[in-house]
Amino acid sequence: MKKQQSTSALSNAAGTPPQDNVSATSSQRIRQLRKKTPEAQQLAEQIIAGNKTALSRGITFIESQQAKHQYIAAQLIEYCLPKANKSIRIGITGVPGVGKSTFIEAFGNLLITQDKKVAVLAVDPTSSVTKGSILGDKTRMETLVKEQDAFIRPSASGETLGGVARKTRESIILCEAAGFDHILIETVGVGQSETAVHSMTDFFLLLKLAGAGDELQGIKRGIIEMADAIIINKADGDNQKKAAQAKSEFQRALHLYPTKNTGWTPQVALCSALENTGIDNVYELILSYLDLTKENGYFEQKRRDQNKFWLLQTIEEHLKRNFYQHPDIKKELPLQLQLIEEGKTTPFVAATFLLKLKDN
Amino acid sequence: MKKQQSTSALSNAAGTPPQDNVSATSSQRIRQLRKKTPEAQQLAEQIIAGNKTALSRGITFIESQQAKHQYIAAQLIEYCLPKANKSIRIGITGVPGVGKSTFIEAFGNLLITQDKKVAVLAVDPTSSVTKGSILGDKTRMETLVKEQDAFIRPSASGETLGGVARKTRESIILCEAAGFDHILIETVGVGQSETAVHSMTDFFLLLKLAGAGDELQGIKRGIIEMADAIIINKADGDNQKKAAQAKSEFQRALHLYPTKNTGWTPQVALCSALENTGIDNVYELILSYLDLTKENGYFEQKRRDQNKFWLLQTIEEHLKRNFYQHPDIKKELPLQLQLIEEGKTTPFVAATFLLKLKDN
């Protein structure tokens, strides 16, 4: 922190080149700093060729905590980045029981009949507690999982939200490079993971059931504000009347929220994932959204804003990991927490001690 | 990150002493590392003697961005810590217009008639935008501000929430050392600042109005879950009937939330800060809460948990400040953000570049 070094990566760039060149120089510098390994290059080529086994292995590198693996992951991302960015990223949330897996299965199969390639990822920081509540059981998407043009990846577990979100975002890049043009990102509608998923997707879809209040559905109010569409699932059999009623209620409720700067009015629609009805309508909704926002420039602007957000997130996640993974900190932090528990030190004294420890 | 240094503060402590000694050694080490300045010692003594002008100056040091001032602030906290912790910390939130200032004035005056000393602080990260919407205008508490046993401090502005929260938490310590036994911390019920205030207070009070829906009051659902009491203000004149009705509605609504692990059932009460009615009842509520949670051990446990949370917060806030305040980063970050805006770099390339810059 207090170290002032006379040389820095910047000091080579004396005379401040114009911004375009700064970018080139930055990338060049990073490439020089990071030696390529043949393993990473080969794997990246397989991923870009659309090999799903290679894609799986690549994501495993991204999810690994080992420094050696993270080094390979960083190279993979660099190789894949020029091929990425060419997909539609759709966030899907809803509490357990709302039928997310069935919906994704039906929606994914629809996309595949339209010659699309579908990757399904999950952000589920709680899965370490709930032992993989979402996507954990692949068999719940039994037909989709067998499709050549589908790729389903259960969520990484035992992680902080920041860690899971970063890994999912990096996995998106690999999926896109592998040619998947529709990325579905599932999460459970009960925590802050929605904000993370919202910040990495183009379209955010909230699944609901008819006849259950917000409290019962455990959905936080903020999540409704994020939704580009609310889909009422299980609108079948005896449920149809209730579902239609719920639809008008949500439409009324959405009017209470301010207009989004997308120019898009969030839509409410009915479907039955089980009976495969209304799914095509959901896709049409998404296509209208894309038409609108690609024309008015919001689509690109949102991705740029997300990129800025992710720049800061990536930095902060790195700073924290760098600190907490330091051997001295790993050894001393639990002791300091214990001392706080016993009332023998204070957060300020302990923080100062730990920060000095890492500085030295 | 990759630097492995052969010496660290820990390496002197070979032979790992028992935990009690670790604490002593840690503090000793920190004291050795940080030379005391006579200015800080003198100011700390004045604060501990109850001098409000000194307290104000101390908080100004805490709020300052200058390294020299932060150095003094750190010493003040160290001096004051042994005298702190002996207060009741009450968080107060509610949207603008709900009458927070009038309530704090009435409540503060009640405390003073009971020979208590009251400090009022604010967490308001938005004040840079709204130009100091809360506590900005001290004259709104015209009688309280004149009391010898009251100390009112407007919020620091132009800061991130993390920064404001840290400063408020440190200011609490100074106020407690100065003998203030009731710390009221005000915030506006519209953002994440409630979570910060909740995490530094013993009792969390939500002010509401009768007859306005959640949407109209702009209160996020999560805030209701945090409340230990909901106080319906302006229960006077023509409003009384509506207020009583709102009270039963909130009581019913609170039943939908799971029981808190405090063993405390959140209460709903009516008051009119303007007419000074029901204020004593609010204080009695708080006293019952304290009786209950001090007896069942929750009060102390919550403070210990808060301390652990604040250890991590303090560390992370420091890591970020340390990074973003680095001259090279201050110069290069805006350029990288601009390159992202222009689509000429990606968050990963930019993050890697910036992180390397700081490492070198």
PDB file of N, CA and C in Angstrom, chain A residues 1 8 10 19-20 22-23 26 29-30 33-34 81 170 173 215 221 301 304 307-308 311 315-316 318 320 322-324 328 332 335-336 338 340-341 344 346-349 351-353 355-356, chain B residues 1 8 19-20 22-23 26 29-30 33-34 81 170 173 215 221 256 301 304 307-308 311 315-316 318 320 322-324 328 332 336 338-341 344 346-349 351-353 355-357:
ATOM      1  N   MET A   1       0.837  -1.214   0.000  1.00  0.00           N
ATOM      2  CA  MET A   1       0.000   0.000   0.000  1.00  0.00           C
ATOM      3  C   MET A   1       0.864   1.253   0.000  1.00  0.00           C
ATOM      4  N   SER A   8       6.659   0.908 -13.235  1.00  0.00           N
ATOM      5  CA  SER A   8       5.330   0.317 -13.315  1.00  0.00           C
ATOM      6  C   SER A   8       5.081   0.012 -14.773  1.00  0.00           C
ATOM      7  N   LEU A  10       3.019   1.143 -16.528  1.00  0.00           N
ATOM      8  CA  LEU A  10       2.701   2.394 -17.207  1.00  0.00           C
ATOM      9  C   LEU A  10       3.937   3.149 -17.638  1.00  0.00           C
ATOM     10  N   GLN A  19      -5.949   6.981 -27.077  1.00  0.00           N
ATOM     11  CA  GLN A  19      -6.632   5.889 -26.391  1.00  0.00           C
ATOM     12  C   GLN A  19      -6.680   4.587 -27.178  1.00  0.00           C
ATOM     13  N   ASP A  20      -6.839   4.663 -28.480  1.00  0.00           N
ATOM     14  CA  ASP A  20      -6.882   3.440 -29.278  1.00  0.00           C
ATOM     15  C   ASP A  20      -5.615   2.630 -29.065  1.00  0.00           C
ATOM     16  N   VAL A  22      -3.612   2.816 -26.527  1.00  0.00           N
ATOM     17  CA  VAL A  22      -3.519   2.316 -25.152  1.00  0.00           C
ATOM     18  C   VAL A  22      -4.093   0.907 -25.101  1.00  0.00           C
ATOM     19  N   SER A  23      -5.249   0.733 -25.771  1.00  0.00           N
ATOM     20  CA  SER A  23      -5.880  -0.578 -25.769  1.00  0.00           C
ATOM     21  C   SER A  23      -4.950  -1.622 -26.357  1.00  0.00           C
ATOM     22  N   SER A  26      -2.093  -2.282 -24.077  1.00  0.00           N
ATOM     23  CA  SER A  26      -2.490  -3.039 -22.902  1.00  0.00           C
ATOM     24  C   SER A  26      -2.542  -4.526 -23.225  1.00  0.00           C
ATOM     25  N   ARG A  29       0.811  -5.993 -23.858  1.00  0.00           N
ATOM     26  CA  ARG A  29       1.559  -6.139 -22.615  1.00  0.00           C
ATOM     27  C   ARG A  29       1.108  -7.375 -21.849  1.00  0.00           C
ATOM     28  N   ILE A  30      -0.223  -7.550 -21.777  1.00  0.00           N
ATOM     29  CA  ILE A  30      -0.746  -8.699 -21.049  1.00  0.00           C
ATOM     30  C   ILE A  30      -0.309  -9.983 -21.720  1.00  0.00           C
ATOM     31  N   LEU A  33       3.134 -10.725 -20.798  1.00  0.00           N
ATOM     32  CA  LEU A  33       3.290 -11.113 -19.404  1.00  0.00           C
ATOM     33  C   LEU A  33       2.854 -12.549 -19.171  1.00  0.00           C
ATOM     34  N   ARG A  34       1.893 -12.994 -19.969  1.00  0.00           N
ATOM     35  CA  ARG A  34       1.317 -14.298 -19.714  1.00  0.00           C
ATOM     36  C   ARG A  34       1.717 -15.258 -20.827  1.00  0.00           C
ATOM     37  N   LEU A  81     -12.478 -15.038 -26.206  1.00  0.00           N
ATOM     38  CA  LEU A  81     -13.139 -13.730 -26.236  1.00  0.00           C
ATOM     39  C   LEU A  81     -13.483 -13.238 -27.642  1.00  0.00           C
ATOM     40  N   GLU A 170     -17.661 -15.959 -16.902  1.00  0.00           N
ATOM     41  CA  GLU A 170     -16.568 -16.461 -17.727  1.00  0.00           C
ATOM     42  C   GLU A 170     -17.007 -17.696 -18.515  1.00  0.00           C
ATOM     43  N   ILE A 173     -18.664 -16.909 -21.799  1.00  0.00           N
ATOM     44  CA  ILE A 173     -17.725 -16.630 -22.897  1.00  0.00           C
ATOM     45  C   ILE A 173     -17.313 -17.911 -23.597  1.00  0.00           C
ATOM     46  N   GLU A 215     -45.486 -13.184  -0.681  1.00  0.00           N
ATOM     47  CA  GLU A 215     -44.899 -13.758   0.526  1.00  0.00           C
ATOM     48  C   GLU A 215     -44.734 -15.263   0.343  1.00  0.00           C
ATOM     49  N   ARG A 221     -39.464  -8.083  -3.708  1.00  0.00           N
ATOM     50  CA  ARG A 221     -40.048  -7.074  -4.572  1.00  0.00           C
ATOM     51  C   ARG A 221     -39.072  -6.586  -5.649  1.00  0.00           C
ATOM     52  N   GLN A 301     -25.896  -0.788 -25.409  1.00  0.00           N
ATOM     53  CA  GLN A 301     -25.553   0.068 -24.273  1.00  0.00           C
ATOM     54  C   GLN A 301     -25.566  -0.730 -22.974  1.00  0.00           C
ATOM     55  N   ARG A 304     -22.502  -2.824 -22.705  1.00  0.00           N
ATOM     56  CA  ARG A 304     -21.332  -2.007 -22.349  1.00  0.00           C
ATOM     57  C   ARG A 304     -21.351  -1.659 -20.864  1.00  0.00           C
ATOM     58  N   ASN A 307     -20.384  -4.553 -18.925  1.00  0.00           N
ATOM     59  CA  ASN A 307     -18.939  -4.762 -18.996  1.00  0.00           C
ATOM     60  C   ASN A 307     -18.191  -3.870 -18.012  1.00  0.00           C
ATOM     61  N   LYS A 308     -18.662  -2.632 -17.882  1.00  0.00           N
ATOM     62  CA  LYS A 308     -18.008  -1.731 -16.915  1.00  0.00           C
ATOM     63  C   LYS A 308     -18.196  -2.262 -15.499  1.00  0.00           C
ATOM     64  N   LEU A 311     -15.931  -5.139 -15.022  1.00  0.00           N
ATOM     65  CA  LEU A 311     -14.534  -4.741 -14.817  1.00  0.00           C
ATOM     66  C   LEU A 311     -14.294  -4.523 -13.327  1.00  0.00           C
ATOM     67  N   ILE A 315     -12.095  -6.897 -10.664  1.00  0.00           N
ATOM     68  CA  ILE A 315     -10.996  -6.339  -9.871  1.00  0.00           C
ATOM     69  C   ILE A 315     -11.221  -6.613  -8.383  1.00  0.00           C
ATOM     70  N   GLU A 316     -12.436  -6.315  -7.909  1.00  0.00           N
ATOM     71  CA  GLU A 316     -12.676  -6.424  -6.475  1.00  0.00           C
ATOM     72  C   GLU A 316     -12.650  -7.875  -6.004  1.00  0.00           C
ATOM     73  N   HIS A 318     -10.873 -10.171  -7.379  1.00  0.00           N
ATOM     74  CA  HIS A 318      -9.453 -10.536  -7.374  1.00  0.00           C
ATOM     75  C   HIS A 318      -8.755 -10.015  -6.112  1.00  0.00           C
ATOM     76  N   LYS A 320      -9.990  -9.375  -3.219  1.00  0.00           N
ATOM     77  CA  LYS A 320     -10.412 -10.143  -2.047  1.00  0.00           C
ATOM     78  C   LYS A 320      -9.780 -11.529  -2.040  1.00  0.00           C
ATOM     79  N   ASN A 322      -7.111 -12.546  -3.533  1.00  0.00           N
ATOM     80  CA  ASN A 322      -5.692 -12.351  -3.318  1.00  0.00           C
ATOM     81  C   ASN A 322      -5.367 -12.190  -1.828  1.00  0.00           C
ATOM     82  N   PHE A 323      -6.229 -11.463  -1.135  1.00  0.00           N
ATOM     83  CA  PHE A 323      -6.007 -11.226   0.289  1.00  0.00           C
ATOM     84  C   PHE A 323      -6.333 -12.475   1.112  1.00  0.00           C
ATOM     85  N   TYR A 324      -7.547 -12.985   0.932  1.00  0.00           N
ATOM     86  CA  TYR A 324      -8.005 -14.075   1.794  1.00  0.00           C
ATOM     87  C   TYR A 324      -7.281 -15.395   1.518  1.00  0.00           C
ATOM     88  N   ASP A 328      -0.642 -16.470   5.192  1.00  0.00           N
ATOM     89  CA  ASP A 328      -0.655 -15.861   6.528  1.00  0.00           C
ATOM     90  C   ASP A 328      -2.072 -15.483   6.946  1.00  0.00           C
ATOM     91  N   GLU A 332      -4.314 -16.728  10.036  1.00  0.00           N
ATOM     92  CA  GLU A 332      -4.557 -15.781  11.125  1.00  0.00           C
ATOM     93  C   GLU A 332      -6.013 -15.308  11.215  1.00  0.00           C
ATOM     94  N   LEU A 335      -8.287 -17.094  13.681  1.00  0.00           N
ATOM     95  CA  LEU A 335      -7.908 -16.751  15.057  1.00  0.00           C
ATOM     96  C   LEU A 335      -8.479 -15.394  15.446  1.00  0.00           C
ATOM     97  N   GLN A 336      -8.391 -14.430  14.522  1.00  0.00           N
ATOM     98  CA  GLN A 336      -8.896 -13.083  14.819  1.00  0.00           C
ATOM     99  C   GLN A 336     -10.416 -13.103  14.988  1.00  0.00           C
ATOM    100  N   GLN A 338     -12.116 -15.589  16.039  1.00  0.00           N
ATOM    101  CA  GLN A 338     -12.344 -16.236  17.327  1.00  0.00           C
ATOM    102  C   GLN A 338     -12.136 -15.233  18.473  1.00  0.00           C
ATOM    103  N   ILE A 340     -12.576 -12.062  18.296  1.00  0.00           N
ATOM    104  CA  ILE A 340     -13.745 -11.172  18.296  1.00  0.00           C
ATOM    105  C   ILE A 340     -14.904 -11.864  19.001  1.00  0.00           C
ATOM    106  N   GLU A 341     -15.133 -13.116  18.671  1.00  0.00           N
ATOM    107  CA  GLU A 341     -16.202 -13.895  19.307  1.00  0.00           C
ATOM    108  C   GLU A 341     -16.033 -13.892  20.823  1.00  0.00           C
ATOM    109  N   LYS A 344     -12.185 -10.386  22.819  1.00  0.00           N
ATOM    110  CA  LYS A 344     -10.813 -10.052  23.208  1.00  0.00           C
ATOM    111  C   LYS A 344     -10.119  -9.121  22.228  1.00  0.00           C
ATOM    112  N   THR A 346     -11.100  -6.086  18.776  1.00  0.00           N
ATOM    113  CA  THR A 346     -12.152  -5.352  18.088  1.00  0.00           C
ATOM    114  C   THR A 346     -11.917  -5.455  16.584  1.00  0.00           C
ATOM    115  N   PRO A 347     -12.954  -5.215  15.792  1.00  0.00           N
ATOM    116  CA  PRO A 347     -12.790  -5.311  14.340  1.00  0.00           C
ATOM    117  C   PRO A 347     -11.675  -4.412  13.818  1.00  0.00           C
ATOM    118  N   PHE A 348     -11.494  -3.252  14.425  1.00  0.00           N
ATOM    119  CA  PHE A 348     -10.511  -2.312  13.902  1.00  0.00           C
ATOM    120  C   PHE A 348      -9.094  -2.780  14.183  1.00  0.00           C
ATOM    121  N   VAL A 349      -8.876  -3.222  15.421  1.00  0.00           N
ATOM    122  CA  VAL A 349      -7.554  -3.734  15.777  1.00  0.00           C
ATOM    123  C   VAL A 349      -7.244  -4.964  14.923  1.00  0.00           C
ATOM    124  N   ALA A 351      -8.517  -5.832  11.993  1.00  0.00           N
ATOM    125  CA  ALA A 351      -8.333  -5.488  10.580  1.00  0.00           C
ATOM    126  C   ALA A 351      -6.958  -4.880  10.353  1.00  0.00           C
ATOM    127  N   THR A 352      -6.556  -3.978  11.237  1.00  0.00           N
ATOM    128  CA  THR A 352      -5.249  -3.350  11.097  1.00  0.00           C
ATOM    129  C   THR A 352      -4.151  -4.412  11.149  1.00  0.00           C
ATOM    130  N   PHE A 353      -4.284  -5.324  12.090  1.00  0.00           N
ATOM    131  CA  PHE A 353      -3.299  -6.394  12.232  1.00  0.00           C
ATOM    132  C   PHE A 353      -3.213  -7.227  10.950  1.00  0.00           C
ATOM    133  N   LEU A 355      -4.205  -6.512   7.898  1.00  0.00           N
ATOM    134  CA  LEU A 355      -3.751  -5.751   6.730  1.00  0.00           C
ATOM    135  C   LEU A 355      -2.242  -5.548   6.767  1.00  0.00           C
ATOM    136  N   LYS A 356      -1.706  -5.323   7.966  1.00  0.00           N
ATOM    137  CA  LYS A 356      -0.247  -5.175   8.109  1.00  0.00           C
ATOM    138  C   LYS A 356       0.460  -6.482   7.774  1.00  0.00           C
TER     139      LYS A 356
ATOM    140  N   MET B   1       0.628 -10.292  -5.657  1.00  0.00           N
ATOM    141  CA  MET B   1      -0.166 -11.507  -5.450  1.00  0.00           C
ATOM    142  C   MET B   1       0.744 -12.709  -5.476  1.00  0.00           C
ATOM    143  N   SER B   8       7.522 -11.874   7.387  1.00  0.00           N
ATOM    144  CA  SER B   8       6.181 -11.311   7.563  1.00  0.00           C
ATOM    145  C   SER B   8       6.047 -11.009   9.035  1.00  0.00           C
ATOM    146  N   GLN B  19      -4.039 -18.567  21.977  1.00  0.00           N
ATOM    147  CA  GLN B  19      -4.806 -17.481  21.374  1.00  0.00           C
ATOM    148  C   GLN B  19      -4.856 -16.202  22.201  1.00  0.00           C
ATOM    149  N   ASP B  20      -4.952 -16.317  23.500  1.00  0.00           N
ATOM    150  CA  ASP B  20      -4.998 -15.113  24.329  1.00  0.00           C
ATOM    151  C   ASP B  20      -3.774 -14.257  24.087  1.00  0.00           C
ATOM    152  N   VAL B  22      -1.912 -14.336  21.434  1.00  0.00           N
ATOM    153  CA  VAL B  22      -1.925 -13.794  20.076  1.00  0.00           C
ATOM    154  C   VAL B  22      -2.555 -12.419  20.095  1.00  0.00           C
ATOM    155  N   SER B  23      -3.659 -12.312  20.851  1.00  0.00           N
ATOM    156  CA  SER B  23      -4.342 -11.027  20.923  1.00  0.00           C
ATOM    157  C   SER B  23      -3.418  -9.962  21.479  1.00  0.00           C
ATOM    158  N   SER B  26      -0.720  -9.176  19.045  1.00  0.00           N
ATOM    159  CA  SER B  26      -1.215  -8.413  17.902  1.00  0.00           C
ATOM    160  C   SER B  26      -1.296  -6.936  18.255  1.00  0.00           C
ATOM    161  N   ARG B  29       2.038  -5.376  18.697  1.00  0.00           N
ATOM    162  CA  ARG B  29       2.699  -5.180  17.417  1.00  0.00           C
ATOM    163  C   ARG B  29       2.168  -3.947  16.704  1.00  0.00           C
ATOM    164  N   ILE B  30       0.821  -3.831  16.726  1.00  0.00           N
ATOM    165  CA  ILE B  30       0.217  -2.690  16.045  1.00  0.00           C
ATOM    166  C   ILE B  30       0.652  -1.398  16.710  1.00  0.00           C
ATOM    167  N   LEU B  33       4.000  -0.528  15.598  1.00  0.00           N
ATOM    168  CA  LEU B  33       4.046  -0.105  14.202  1.00  0.00           C
ATOM    169  C   LEU B  33       3.552   1.322  14.029  1.00  0.00           C
ATOM    170  N   ARG B  34       2.627   1.714  14.881  1.00  0.00           N
ATOM    171  CA  ARG B  34       1.991   3.013  14.698  1.00  0.00           C
ATOM    172  C   ARG B  34       2.413   3.960  15.815  1.00  0.00           C
ATOM    173  N   LEU B  81     -11.540   3.134  21.889  1.00  0.00           N
ATOM    174  CA  LEU B  81     -12.153   1.811  21.921  1.00  0.00           C
ATOM    175  C   LEU B  81     -12.418   1.271  23.323  1.00  0.00           C
ATOM    176  N   GLU B 170     -17.200   4.098  12.856  1.00  0.00           N
ATOM    177  CA  GLU B 170     -16.079   4.618  13.646  1.00  0.00           C
ATOM    178  C   GLU B 170     -16.519   5.807  14.486  1.00  0.00           C
ATOM    179  N   ILE B 173     -17.990   4.911  17.830  1.00  0.00           N
ATOM    180  CA  ILE B 173     -16.997   4.630  18.869  1.00  0.00           C
ATOM    181  C   ILE B 173     -16.588   5.913  19.585  1.00  0.00           C
ATOM    182  N   GLU B 215     -45.619   0.789  -2.118  1.00  0.00           N
ATOM    183  CA  GLU B 215     -45.112   1.398  -3.339  1.00  0.00           C
ATOM    184  C   GLU B 215     -44.993   2.904  -3.141  1.00  0.00           C
ATOM    185  N   ARG B 221     -39.358  -4.192   0.551  1.00  0.00           N
ATOM    186  CA  ARG B 221     -39.866  -5.239   1.423  1.00  0.00           C
ATOM    187  C   ARG B 221     -38.815  -5.715   2.432  1.00  0.00           C
ATOM    188  N   LEU B 256     -46.585 -12.824   8.719  1.00  0.00           N
ATOM    189  CA  LEU B 256     -46.163 -13.613   7.554  1.00  0.00           C
ATOM    190  C   LEU B 256     -44.666 -13.888   7.571  1.00  0.00           C
ATOM    191  N   GLN B 301     -24.492 -11.498  21.437  1.00  0.00           N
ATOM    192  CA  GLN B 301     -24.173 -12.309  20.265  1.00  0.00           C
ATOM    193  C   GLN B 301     -24.273 -11.484  18.987  1.00  0.00           C
ATOM    194  N   ARG B 304     -21.303  -9.291  18.634  1.00  0.00           N
ATOM    195  CA  ARG B 304     -20.117 -10.047  18.205  1.00  0.00           C
ATOM    196  C   ARG B 304     -20.195 -10.374  16.715  1.00  0.00           C
ATOM    197  N   ASN B 307     -19.418  -7.395  14.804  1.00  0.00           N
ATOM    198  CA  ASN B 307     -17.981  -7.127  14.815  1.00  0.00           C
ATOM    199  C   ASN B 307     -17.247  -7.974  13.784  1.00  0.00           C
ATOM    200  N   LYS B 308     -17.660  -9.242  13.635  1.00  0.00           N
ATOM    201  CA  LYS B 308     -17.034 -10.094  12.627  1.00  0.00           C
ATOM    202  C   LYS B 308     -17.316  -9.557  11.232  1.00  0.00           C
ATOM    203  N   LEU B 311     -15.175  -6.573  10.674  1.00  0.00           N
ATOM    204  CA  LEU B 311     -13.776  -6.918  10.399  1.00  0.00           C
ATOM    205  C   LEU B 311     -13.602  -7.119   8.893  1.00  0.00           C
ATOM    206  N   ILE B 315     -11.643  -4.642   6.137  1.00  0.00           N
ATOM    207  CA  ILE B 315     -10.570  -5.151   5.282  1.00  0.00           C
ATOM    208  C   ILE B 315     -10.886  -4.880   3.808  1.00  0.00           C
ATOM    209  N   GLU B 316     -12.113  -5.218   3.400  1.00  0.00           N
ATOM    210  CA  GLU B 316     -12.443  -5.101   1.985  1.00  0.00           C
ATOM    211  C   GLU B 316     -12.507  -3.646   1.529  1.00  0.00           C
ATOM    212  N   HIS B 318     -10.727  -1.310   2.802  1.00  0.00           N
ATOM    213  CA  HIS B 318      -9.332  -0.898   2.720  1.00  0.00           C
ATOM    214  C   HIS B 318      -8.683  -1.379   1.421  1.00  0.00           C
ATOM    215  N   LYS B 320     -10.067  -2.048  -1.413  1.00  0.00           N
ATOM    216  CA  LYS B 320     -10.578  -1.299  -2.554  1.00  0.00           C
ATOM    217  C   LYS B 320      -9.995   0.115  -2.591  1.00  0.00           C
ATOM    218  N   ASN B 322      -7.290   1.221  -1.269  1.00  0.00           N
ATOM    219  CA  ASN B 322      -5.877   1.078  -1.561  1.00  0.00           C
ATOM    220  C   ASN B 322      -5.639   0.921  -3.065  1.00  0.00           C
ATOM    221  N   PHE B 323      -6.508   0.163  -3.716  1.00  0.00           N
ATOM    222  CA  PHE B 323      -6.360  -0.069  -5.151  1.00  0.00           C
ATOM    223  C   PHE B 323      -6.780   1.162  -5.950  1.00  0.00           C
ATOM    224  N   TYR B 324      -8.001   1.616  -5.698  1.00  0.00           N
ATOM    225  CA  TYR B 324      -8.539   2.690  -6.541  1.00  0.00           C
ATOM    226  C   TYR B 324      -7.852   4.037  -6.299  1.00  0.00           C
ATOM    227  N   ASP B 328      -1.496   5.297 -10.382  1.00  0.00           N
ATOM    228  CA  ASP B 328      -1.558   4.683 -11.712  1.00  0.00           C
ATOM    229  C   ASP B 328      -2.982   4.252 -12.055  1.00  0.00           C
ATOM    230  N   GLU B 332      -5.429   5.391 -15.030  1.00  0.00           N
ATOM    231  CA  GLU B 332      -5.702   4.423 -16.097  1.00  0.00           C
ATOM    232  C   GLU B 332      -7.149   3.898 -16.090  1.00  0.00           C
ATOM    233  N   GLN B 336      -9.639   2.886 -19.299  1.00  0.00           N
ATOM    234  CA  GLN B 336     -10.117   1.527 -19.557  1.00  0.00           C
ATOM    235  C   GLN B 336     -11.644   1.495 -19.642  1.00  0.00           C
ATOM    236  N   GLN B 338     -13.479   3.900 -20.611  1.00  0.00           N
ATOM    237  CA  GLN B 338     -13.795   4.521 -21.896  1.00  0.00           C
ATOM    238  C   GLN B 338     -13.624   3.517 -23.045  1.00  0.00           C
ATOM    239  N   LEU B 339     -12.549   2.721 -22.967  1.00  0.00           N
ATOM    240  CA  LEU B 339     -12.309   1.703 -23.996  1.00  0.00           C
ATOM    241  C   LEU B 339     -13.427   0.663 -24.011  1.00  0.00           C
ATOM    242  N   ILE B 340     -13.931   0.319 -22.811  1.00  0.00           N
ATOM    243  CA  ILE B 340     -15.068  -0.611 -22.749  1.00  0.00           C
ATOM    244  C   ILE B 340     -16.286   0.029 -23.398  1.00  0.00           C
ATOM    245  N   GLU B 341     -16.526   1.276 -23.072  1.00  0.00           N
ATOM    246  CA  GLU B 341     -17.655   2.013 -23.652  1.00  0.00           C
ATOM    247  C   GLU B 341     -17.573   1.996 -25.179  1.00  0.00           C
ATOM    248  N   LYS B 344     -13.716  -1.411 -27.323  1.00  0.00           N
ATOM    249  CA  LYS B 344     -12.354  -1.699 -27.777  1.00  0.00           C
ATOM    250  C   LYS B 344     -11.571  -2.592 -26.837  1.00  0.00           C
ATOM    251  N   THR B 346     -12.268  -5.629 -23.314  1.00  0.00           N
ATOM    252  CA  THR B 346     -13.258  -6.392 -22.560  1.00  0.00           C
ATOM    253  C   THR B 346     -12.945  -6.242 -21.073  1.00  0.00           C
ATOM    254  N   PRO B 347     -13.937  -6.522 -20.223  1.00  0.00           N
ATOM    255  CA  PRO B 347     -13.701  -6.388 -18.781  1.00  0.00           C
ATOM    256  C   PRO B 347     -12.532  -7.232 -18.306  1.00  0.00           C
ATOM    257  N   PHE B 348     -12.336  -8.413 -18.903  1.00  0.00           N
ATOM    258  CA  PHE B 348     -11.290  -9.305 -18.418  1.00  0.00           C
ATOM    259  C   PHE B 348      -9.905  -8.786 -18.782  1.00  0.00           C
ATOM    260  N   VAL B 349      -9.770  -8.354 -20.042  1.00  0.00           N
ATOM    261  CA  VAL B 349      -8.486  -7.800 -20.465  1.00  0.00           C
ATOM    262  C   VAL B 349      -8.178  -6.546 -19.646  1.00  0.00           C
ATOM    263  N   ALA B 351      -9.324  -5.666 -16.686  1.00  0.00           N
ATOM    264  CA  ALA B 351      -9.062  -5.984 -15.276  1.00  0.00           C
ATOM    265  C   ALA B 351      -7.652  -6.543 -15.114  1.00  0.00           C
ATOM    266  N   THR B 352      -7.283  -7.450 -15.989  1.00  0.00           N
ATOM    267  CA  THR B 352      -5.934  -8.028 -15.917  1.00  0.00           C
ATOM    268  C   THR B 352      -4.888  -6.925 -16.038  1.00  0.00           C
ATOM    269  N   PHE B 353      -5.109  -6.031 -16.990  1.00  0.00           N
ATOM    270  CA  PHE B 353      -4.169  -4.926 -17.190  1.00  0.00           C
ATOM    271  C   PHE B 353      -4.043  -4.073 -15.934  1.00  0.00           C
ATOM    272  N   LEU B 355      -4.844  -4.781 -12.826  1.00  0.00           N
ATOM    273  CA  LEU B 355      -4.308  -5.517 -11.679  1.00  0.00           C
ATOM    274  C   LEU B 355      -2.793  -5.678 -11.798  1.00  0.00           C
ATOM    275  N   LYS B 356      -2.327  -5.889 -13.010  1.00  0.00           N
ATOM    276  CA  LYS B 356      -0.876  -6.006 -13.215  1.00  0.00           C
ATOM    277  C   LYS B 356      -0.187  -4.672 -12.928  1.00  0.00           C
ATOM    278  N   LEU B 357      -0.844  -3.608 -13.347  1.00  0.00           N
ATOM    279  CA  LEU B 357      -0.312  -2.258 -13.185  1.00  0.00           C
ATOM    280  C   LEU B 357      -0.003  -1.985 -11.721  1.00  0.00           C
TER     281      LEU B 357
END
